[in-house]
PDB file of C-alpha atoms in Angstrom:
ATOM      1  CA  MET A  12      59.431  42.436  11.348  1.00  0.00           C
ATOM      2  CA  LYS A  13      61.412  46.000  11.178  1.00  0.00           C
ATOM      3  CA  THR A  14      61.363  45.597   7.389  1.00  0.00           C
ATOM      4  CA  MET A  15      57.483  45.395   7.343  1.00  0.00           C
ATOM      5  CA  VAL A  16      57.041  48.361   9.940  1.00  0.00           C
ATOM      6  CA  ALA A  17      59.117  50.473   7.871  1.00  0.00           C
ATOM      7  CA  ALA A  18      57.511  49.745   4.838  1.00  0.00           C
ATOM      8  CA  ALA A  19      54.284  50.491   6.555  1.00  0.00           C
ATOM      9  CA  ALA A  20      55.668  53.736   8.043  1.00  0.00           C
ATOM     10  CA  SER A  21      56.854  54.946   4.721  1.00  0.00           C
ATOM     11  CA  THR A  22      53.915  54.381   2.457  1.00  0.00           C
ATOM     12  CA  SER A  23      51.333  55.356   5.014  1.00  0.00           C
ATOM     13  CA  VAL A  24      53.686  59.027   5.059  1.00  0.00           C
ATOM     14  CA  GLU A  25      53.619  59.164   1.331  1.00  0.00           C
ATOM     15  CA  ALA A  26      50.359  58.537   1.189  1.00  0.00           C
ATOM     16  CA  LEU A  27      49.117  61.207   3.552  1.00  0.00           C
ATOM     17  CA  GLN A  28      51.324  63.482   1.979  1.00  0.00           C
ATOM     18  CA  LEU A  29      49.675  62.904  -1.382  1.00  0.00           C
ATOM     19  CA  LEU A  30      46.255  63.159   0.382  1.00  0.00           C
ATOM     20  CA  LEU A  31      47.295  66.695   2.006  1.00  0.00           C
ATOM     21  CA  VAL A  32      48.591  67.590  -1.370  1.00  0.00           C
ATOM     22  CA  SER A  33      45.201  66.692  -2.815  1.00  0.00           C
ATOM     23  CA  LEU A  34      43.066  68.763  -0.822  1.00  0.00           C
ATOM     24  CA  ALA A  35      45.185  71.632  -0.818  1.00  0.00           C
ATOM     25  CA  ASN A  36      44.271  71.471  -4.852  1.00  0.00           C
ATOM     26  CA  HIS A  37      41.010  71.043  -3.951  1.00  0.00           C
ATOM     27  CA  PRO A  38      39.928  73.835  -0.905  1.00  0.00           C
ATOM     28  CA  GLU A  39      36.236  73.122  -1.655  1.00  0.00           C
ATOM     29  CA  ILE A  40      36.938  69.438  -0.497  1.00  0.00           C
ATOM     30  CA  GLN A  41      38.999  70.132   2.279  1.00  0.00           C
ATOM     31  CA  ALA A  42      36.297  72.571   3.718  1.00  0.00           C
ATOM     32  CA  LYS A  43      33.514  69.870   3.428  1.00  0.00           C
ATOM     33  CA  VAL A  44      36.023  67.005   5.030  1.00  0.00           C
ATOM     34  CA  LEU A  45      36.444  69.916   7.795  1.00  0.00           C
ATOM     35  CA  ALA A  46      32.628  70.968   8.145  1.00  0.00           C
ATOM     36  CA  GLU A  47      32.138  66.687   8.777  1.00  0.00           C
ATOM     37  CA  ILE A  48      34.898  66.602  10.956  1.00  0.00           C
ATOM     38  CA  GLN A  49      33.193  69.412  13.366  1.00  0.00           C
ATOM     39  CA  ASP A  50      30.175  68.215  12.780  1.00  0.00           C
ATOM     40  CA  VAL A  51      30.766  64.640  14.030  1.00  0.00           C
ATOM     41  CA  LEU A  52      32.983  65.445  16.746  1.00  0.00           C
ATOM     42  CA  ARG A  53      31.829  68.357  18.100  1.00  0.00           C
ATOM     43  CA  ASP A  54      34.522  69.140  20.691  1.00  0.00           C
ATOM     44  CA  PRO A  55      37.631  69.995  19.450  1.00  0.00           C
ATOM     45  CA  GLN A  56      40.056  68.952  21.985  1.00  0.00           C
ATOM     46  CA  ARG A  57      38.081  65.195  22.347  1.00  0.00           C
ATOM     47  CA  ASP A  58      40.117  62.055  20.717  1.00  0.00           C
ATOM     48  CA  VAL A  59      38.870  60.580  17.786  1.00  0.00           C
ATOM     49  CA  THR A  60      37.331  56.817  18.524  1.00  0.00           C
ATOM     50  CA  THR A  61      36.547  54.509  16.190  1.00  0.00           C
ATOM     51  CA  GLU A  62      32.904  55.640  16.144  1.00  0.00           C
ATOM     52  CA  ASP A  63      33.753  58.825  14.516  1.00  0.00           C
ATOM     53  CA  LEU A  64      36.288  56.997  12.039  1.00  0.00           C
ATOM     54  CA  ASN A  65      33.069  55.001  11.267  1.00  0.00           C
ATOM     55  CA  SER A  66      30.877  58.380  10.998  1.00  0.00           C
ATOM     56  CA  LEU A  67      33.361  60.594   9.171  1.00  0.00           C
ATOM     57  CA  THR A  68      32.158  58.979   6.125  1.00  0.00           C
ATOM     58  CA  TYR A  69      33.125  61.765   3.290  1.00  0.00           C
ATOM     59  CA  LEU A  70      36.520  62.037   5.211  1.00  0.00           C
ATOM     60  CA  GLY A  71      36.339  58.293   4.275  1.00  0.00           C
ATOM     61  CA  GLN A  72      35.824  58.736   0.540  1.00  0.00           C
ATOM     62  CA  THR A  73      38.191  61.274   0.376  1.00  0.00           C
ATOM     63  CA  VAL A  74      40.947  58.694   1.619  1.00  0.00           C
ATOM     64  CA  GLN A  75      39.977  56.377  -1.054  1.00  0.00           C
ATOM     65  CA  GLU A  76      39.943  58.973  -3.716  1.00  0.00           C
ATOM     66  CA  SER A  77      43.118  59.998  -2.872  1.00  0.00           C
ATOM     67  CA  LEU A  78      44.749  56.188  -2.886  1.00  0.00           C
ATOM     68  CA  ARG A  79      43.262  55.636  -6.622  1.00  0.00           C
ATOM     69  CA  VAL A  80      44.628  58.675  -8.051  1.00  0.00           C
ATOM     70  CA  HIS A  81      48.437  58.236  -6.065  1.00  0.00           C
ATOM     71  CA  GLY A  82      47.859  54.350  -5.119  1.00  0.00           C
ATOM     72  CA  GLY A  83      51.147  53.378  -4.124  1.00  0.00           C
ATOM     73  CA  ILE A  84      50.975  49.980  -5.160  1.00  0.00           C
ATOM     74  CA  VAL A  85      51.508  49.474  -9.116  1.00  0.00           C
ATOM     75  CA  MET A  86      50.767  45.562  -9.535  1.00  0.00           C
ATOM     76  CA  ILE A  87      50.461  42.307  -7.695  1.00  0.00           C
ATOM     77  CA  LEU A  88      51.355  39.009  -8.769  1.00  0.00           C
ATOM     78  CA  ARG A  89      49.269  35.965  -8.549  1.00  0.00           C
ATOM     79  CA  GLN A  90      49.703  32.414  -9.020  1.00  0.00           C
ATOM     80  CA  VAL A  91      46.715  30.948 -10.992  1.00  0.00           C
ATOM     81  CA  THR A  92      45.443  27.791  -8.887  1.00  0.00           C
ATOM     82  CA  LYS A  93      43.106  26.142 -11.423  1.00  0.00           C
ATOM     83  CA  ASP A  94      42.801  26.532 -15.016  1.00  0.00           C
ATOM     84  CA  ILE A  95      40.523  29.993 -15.961  1.00  0.00           C
ATOM     85  CA  ASN A  96      39.008  30.065 -19.344  1.00  0.00           C
ATOM     86  CA  LEU A  97      38.578  33.572 -20.485  1.00  0.00           C
ATOM     87  CA  THR A  98      37.252  34.983 -23.887  1.00  0.00           C
ATOM     88  CA  SER A  99      40.282  35.128 -25.778  1.00  0.00           C
ATOM     89  CA  CYS A 100      42.674  32.597 -23.914  1.00  0.00           C
ATOM     90  CA  THR A 101      42.867  30.249 -20.932  1.00  0.00           C
ATOM     91  CA  LEU A 102      45.168  30.507 -18.117  1.00  0.00           C
ATOM     92  CA  PRO A 103      46.813  27.459 -17.075  1.00  0.00           C
ATOM     93  CA  ALA A 104      46.798  26.173 -13.336  1.00  0.00           C
ATOM     94  CA  GLY A 105      50.177  27.468 -12.157  1.00  0.00           C
ATOM     95  CA  GLY A 106      50.554  30.529 -14.378  1.00  0.00           C
ATOM     96  CA  ARG A 107      51.396  33.423 -12.989  1.00  0.00           C
ATOM     97  CA  ILE A 108      49.277  36.900 -13.772  1.00  0.00           C
ATOM     98  CA  MET A 109      49.837  40.410 -13.256  1.00  0.00           C
ATOM     99  CA  ILE A 110      47.314  42.439 -11.579  1.00  0.00           C
ATOM    100  CA  PRO A 111      47.761  45.941 -12.208  1.00  0.00           C
ATOM    101  CA  LEU A 112      46.257  47.694  -9.263  1.00  0.00           C
ATOM    102  CA  HIS A 113      47.184  51.157 -10.199  1.00  0.00           C
ATOM    103  CA  ALA A 114      46.171  51.095 -13.732  1.00  0.00           C
ATOM    104  CA  MET A 115      42.737  49.889 -12.198  1.00  0.00           C
ATOM    105  CA  GLY A 116      42.270  53.152 -10.565  1.00  0.00           C
ATOM    106  CA  TRP A 117      42.759  54.727 -13.511  1.00  0.00           C
ATOM    107  CA  ASN A 118      40.420  52.971 -16.143  1.00  0.00           C
ATOM    108  CA  PRO A 119      37.554  55.156 -17.278  1.00  0.00           C
ATOM    109  CA  ASP A 120      35.144  52.112 -17.726  1.00  0.00           C
ATOM    110  CA  LEU A 121      35.403  51.756 -14.218  1.00  0.00           C
ATOM    111  CA  PHE A 122      35.932  55.554 -13.062  1.00  0.00           C
ATOM    112  CA  PRO A 123      34.893  58.050 -15.414  1.00  0.00           C
ATOM    113  CA  ASP A 124      36.984  61.284 -15.780  1.00  0.00           C
ATOM    114  CA  PRO A 125      39.808  58.779 -13.953  1.00  0.00           C
ATOM    115  CA  SER A 126      42.401  62.555 -13.459  1.00  0.00           C
ATOM    116  CA  GLN A 127      39.296  64.348 -11.383  1.00  0.00           C
ATOM    117  CA  PHE A 128      39.585  64.211  -7.934  1.00  0.00           C
ATOM    118  CA  ARG A 129      35.905  63.215  -6.808  1.00  0.00           C
ATOM    119  CA  PRO A 130      35.552  61.395  -3.360  1.00  0.00           C
ATOM    120  CA  GLU A 131      32.039  60.978  -4.200  1.00  0.00           C
ATOM    121  CA  ARG A 132      32.996  58.139  -6.314  1.00  0.00           C
ATOM    122  CA  PHE A 133      33.276  56.085  -2.890  1.00  0.00           C
ATOM    123  CA  SER A 134      30.045  57.173  -2.071  1.00  0.00           C
ATOM    124  CA  PRO A 135      27.380  54.044  -0.891  1.00  0.00           C
ATOM    125  CA  GLU A 136      25.171  54.949  -3.833  1.00  0.00           C
ATOM    126  CA  ASN A 137      28.229  54.537  -6.704  1.00  0.00           C
ATOM    127  CA  LEU A 138      30.186  51.518  -4.788  1.00  0.00           C
ATOM    128  CA  LYS A 139      26.378  49.787  -5.697  1.00  0.00           C
ATOM    129  CA  ASN A 140      27.246  50.036  -8.968  1.00  0.00           C
ATOM    130  CA  ARG A 141      30.769  48.939  -9.304  1.00  0.00           C
ATOM    131  CA  HIS A 142      32.595  45.614  -8.298  1.00  0.00           C
ATOM    132  CA  ASN A 143      34.013  45.164  -5.296  1.00  0.00           C
ATOM    133  CA  SER A 144      36.961  44.086  -7.371  1.00  0.00           C
ATOM    134  CA  ALA A 145      37.145  47.483  -8.985  1.00  0.00           C
ATOM    135  CA  PHE A 146      39.460  49.237  -6.637  1.00  0.00           C
ATOM    136  CA  LEU A 147      42.181  47.434  -4.578  1.00  0.00           C
ATOM    137  CA  PRO A 148      44.521  49.656  -3.118  1.00  0.00           C
ATOM    138  CA  PHE A 149      45.761  46.910  -0.524  1.00  0.00           C
ATOM    139  CA  SER A 150      45.223  44.005  -3.033  1.00  0.00           C
ATOM    140  CA  GLY A 151      42.884  41.516  -2.032  1.00  0.00           C
ATOM    141  CA  GLY A 152      41.793  38.438  -0.794  1.00  0.00           C
ATOM    142  CA  SER A 153      43.142  36.079   1.848  1.00  0.00           C
ATOM    143  CA  ARG A 154      46.896  37.959   0.698  1.00  0.00           C
ATOM    144  CA  ASN A 155      45.895  41.540   0.769  1.00  0.00           C
ATOM    145  CA  CYS A 156      48.297  43.954   3.097  1.00  0.00           C
ATOM    146  CA  ILE A 157      48.341  43.117   6.369  1.00  0.00           C
ATOM    147  CA  GLY A 158      48.794  46.778   7.142  1.00  0.00           C
ATOM    148  CA  LYS A 159      45.459  47.702   5.417  1.00  0.00           C
ATOM    149  CA  THR A 160      43.391  48.662   8.528  1.00  0.00           C
ATOM    150  CA  PHE A 161      46.549  50.329  10.199  1.00  0.00           C
ATOM    151  CA  ALA A 162      47.015  52.452   6.766  1.00  0.00           C
ATOM    152  CA  LEU A 163      43.448  53.627   6.408  1.00  0.00           C
ATOM    153  CA  ALA A 164      43.185  54.642  10.599  1.00  0.00           C
ATOM    154  CA  PHE A 165      46.140  56.297  10.200  1.00  0.00           C
ATOM    155  CA  LEU A 166      45.350  58.673   7.519  1.00  0.00           C
ATOM    156  CA  LYS A 167      42.292  59.446   8.440  1.00  0.00           C
ATOM    157  CA  ILE A 168      43.048  60.391  12.166  1.00  0.00           C
ATOM    158  CA  ALA A 169      45.867  62.409  11.288  1.00  0.00           C
ATOM    159  CA  LEU A 170      43.921  64.103   8.571  1.00  0.00           C
ATOM    160  CA  VAL A 171      41.245  64.709  11.586  1.00  0.00           C
ATOM    161  CA  HIS A 172      44.253  66.229  13.610  1.00  0.00           C
ATOM    162  CA  ILE A 173      45.827  68.420  11.180  1.00  0.00           C
ATOM    163  CA  LEU A 174      42.308  69.819   9.415  1.00  0.00           C
ATOM    164  CA  ARG A 175      41.210  70.494  13.034  1.00  0.00           C
ATOM    165  CA  ARG A 176      44.259  72.804  13.584  1.00  0.00           C
ATOM    166  CA  PHE A 177      45.404  74.289  10.017  1.00  0.00           C
ATOM    167  CA  ARG A 178      44.351  75.057   6.584  1.00  0.00           C
ATOM    168  CA  VAL A 179      46.131  72.995   3.893  1.00  0.00           C
ATOM    169  CA  ARG A 180      47.923  74.888   1.344  1.00  0.00           C
ATOM    170  CA  SER A 181      50.165  73.742  -1.472  1.00  0.00           C
ATOM    171  CA  GLU A 182      52.650  75.574  -4.325  1.00  0.00           C
ATOM    172  CA  VAL A 183      52.654  71.498  -5.759  1.00  0.00           C
ATOM    173  CA  ARG A 184      50.017  70.744  -8.545  1.00  0.00           C
ATOM    174  CA  LEU A 185      48.624  67.282  -8.948  1.00  0.00           C
ATOM    175  CA  GLU A 186      48.913  67.138 -12.527  1.00  0.00           C
ATOM    176  CA  ASP A 187      53.033  68.417 -11.801  1.00  0.00           C
ATOM    177  CA  ILE A 188      53.682  65.108  -9.664  1.00  0.00           C
ATOM    178  CA  GLN A 189      56.230  62.602 -10.736  1.00  0.00           C
ATOM    179  CA  TYR A 190      56.678  59.697  -9.683  1.00  0.00           C
ATOM    180  CA  GLU A 191      59.196  56.883  -9.577  1.00  0.00           C
ATOM    181  CA  VAL A 192      57.897  53.573 -10.311  1.00  0.00           C
ATOM    182  CA  THR A 193      58.803  50.186  -8.929  1.00  0.00           C
ATOM    183  CA  THR A 194      56.927  47.942  -7.289  1.00  0.00           C
ATOM    184  CA  VAL A 195      55.754  50.465  -5.069  1.00  0.00           C
ATOM    185  CA  ARG A 196      55.040  53.883  -6.652  1.00  0.00           C
ATOM    186  CA  HIS A 197      57.146  57.058  -4.715  1.00  0.00           C
ATOM    187  CA  SER A 198      56.856  60.951  -5.710  1.00  0.00           C
ATOM    188  CA  LYS A 199      59.795  62.005  -6.906  1.00  0.00           C
ATOM    189  CA  THR A 200      58.342  65.556  -6.637  1.00  0.00           C
ATOM    190  CA  PRO A 201      58.956  67.448  -3.005  1.00  0.00           C
ATOM    191  CA  LEU A 202      55.434  67.750  -1.616  1.00  0.00           C
ATOM    192  CA  LEU A 203      55.659  69.141   1.820  1.00  0.00           C
TER     193      LEU A 203
END
C-alpha cells in the first residue's frame, strides 16, 4: 500500500510540473484557463467543489492535453484472452501484447501535429470523432489505474489554486525536456 501511495504521489507531482511548464510555454492557454477559473468560481476565496471541477471544461481539456504530450505511462502489457484475427496475423489466446500508450498520443493519424500543445483536441466536438481507446493515459478497461480519479482531481485542484494566485513562467522550453524512460517516463530536465 505504501508503494502504491508513493507511486501515485510521485507521478501526480511530475504530471503537475509538466502541466505548469506547458502553461508557462503557452501564456495564451494559461490566460484562457485562468479566465474560465475566474468565471466559474467567481469568489477567489471559496473552496473548489466537484461541481466546479466538472464545469471547468477547458481546464480539463488542458490537463488531458498535457497528459497526452507528457504521458507518464509508456506502455502496458496485456494477455490475450481469446484468439484475435488481424489483417496480417493472429494473436493467439494466452499470448502477451504490448500497448504503447505514450506513442498512441503522438500518432499523427489520431492527433494531427502531435508536437503542438492544443487543449481543444479534447473538446466534446473533437472527442466525438475519435475512438475512445485512442487516448489511454491511465490504461483502460478493468485493469486501469486505480489512482486515475485522484490524479485528475489533484491536477485540476492544484492548477486552480496555483493560477488563482500566480502567473506561471518557466525558462524550460517544452522541446528541451529530456526524459528517462522505463515503464514510466520521468523528466531528466529540472522543471521547477
